[in-house]
Amino acid sequence: MADASAWAWVEGRVLPAAEARIPLEDRGFLFAESVYEAILTGGGVAFTGGLHRARILRSAQGIGIDPARVETPLDAAIRDLLRASSGRDGLLYLQVTGGAGPRDHLPPEPGLEPRVYGTWRPYLRSGLASLRARGLNVMTVPDNRWALGTFKTTQLLGAVLAKRAARAAGAEDAIFVDDQGYLLEGSSTNLFFVRGGVAWTPPLTRNLLPGITRHVLLRRARDLVMERDLHVSELASAEELFFASTTRPCVPIHQVDRQPLGPGTMGPITTELARRFDQWMSEEMGPPGGAP
Ligand code: PDD
């Protein structure tokens, strides 16, 4: 059913998301030649919006879309969709594609005009509490995604298939492991492994996304969060394990490959990082719930 409170931004115009259309020959649709962001909003503010903006421009450049040609429409989309949010808690989605034109792997010279799309829909931060209380059951899977995971592209079929395989096996999410046995990340989250009072996360030299939540945790909780390679053989020795992403900041994992892991409730380091992260979100966006 169409969600009457979801908005889209297409070609400079805000309209109900259910009415938005994209061209059939958009290169994002035909070739996954596109990059995206998902950003929390509240109080009319995009949480860590500057970091997301910088990442989508970097991702665009990484796949050959000139960032200078999309900055202005991107800023307009963010501004207009934040206005449409009326200060409520929500999720802002932005996508930049290589443009629309007759299907050909190589676009015509001098290139197509890149296109910018966006949506905003209500999304309640308050749902996090029950997810954190419950914790996740995950499984490890080989990393069969493409190798340019550093860019946030819509090349997401590997993630979809991994999540589907996890569900078929009675789990809820997957942890990608590379062919040398190193842990990478979840299907749409970064991974953190707690031992000795530190939350370790794999370094960006591996095939994983430089998550904004990961970045904020590394920068603002230097006393508790650090980077290092993590081998799958170490999993059993984790004192706590958690995922972190825009929609899942600090959500504990209680089972991996059917083996219980950690204390079975949210451990002390995950709890402390979740508390700090919630505070940073409230400082920027106001308390959960949004404007009345
Ligand atoms: N996913 N790793 C992957 C593969 C991701 O897709 C994401 C984000 C993250 C975490 O990044 P961030 O902290 O910037 O959200 C890590 C988003 C939420 C999504 O696909 O909807």
Coordinates of N, CA and C in Angstrom, one line a residue, residues 42 46 49 66 97 127 161-162 182 214 243 278:
G42 N 15.8 14.2 11.9 CA 15.0 14.5 13.1 C 15.2 16.0 13.4
A46 N 19.7 16.6 9.1 CA 20.2 15.3 8.7 C 21.3 14.9 9.6
G49 N 25.0 14.8 8.5 CA 24.7 15.1 7.0 C 25.9 15.4 6.2
D66 N 30.9 12.7 -12.3 CA 31.6 13.9 -11.9 C 30.8 14.5 -10.7
T97 N 22.7 8.7 -10.1 CA 23.0 7.7 -11.2 C 23.8 8.4 -12.3
G127 N 12.4 2.5 17.8 CA 12.4 1.0 17.6 C 13.7 0.3 17.9
L161 N 21.3 -11.5 -1.5 CA 21.4 -13.0 -1.5 C 21.9 -13.5 -0.1
A162 N 22.9 -12.8 0.5 CA 23.4 -13.2 1.8 C 22.4 -13.2 2.8
Y182 N 39.2 -13.5 6.8 CA 39.1 -12.3 7.6 C 37.6 -11.8 7.6
R214 N 30.5 3.8 11.9 CA 31.8 3.3 12.2 C 32.8 4.5 12.4
F243 N 26.8 -5.0 15.6 CA 26.7 -4.3 14.3 C 26.5 -2.8 14.6
D278 N 23.4 7.3 21.2 CA 22.1 7.9 21.3 C 22.1 9.3 21.7

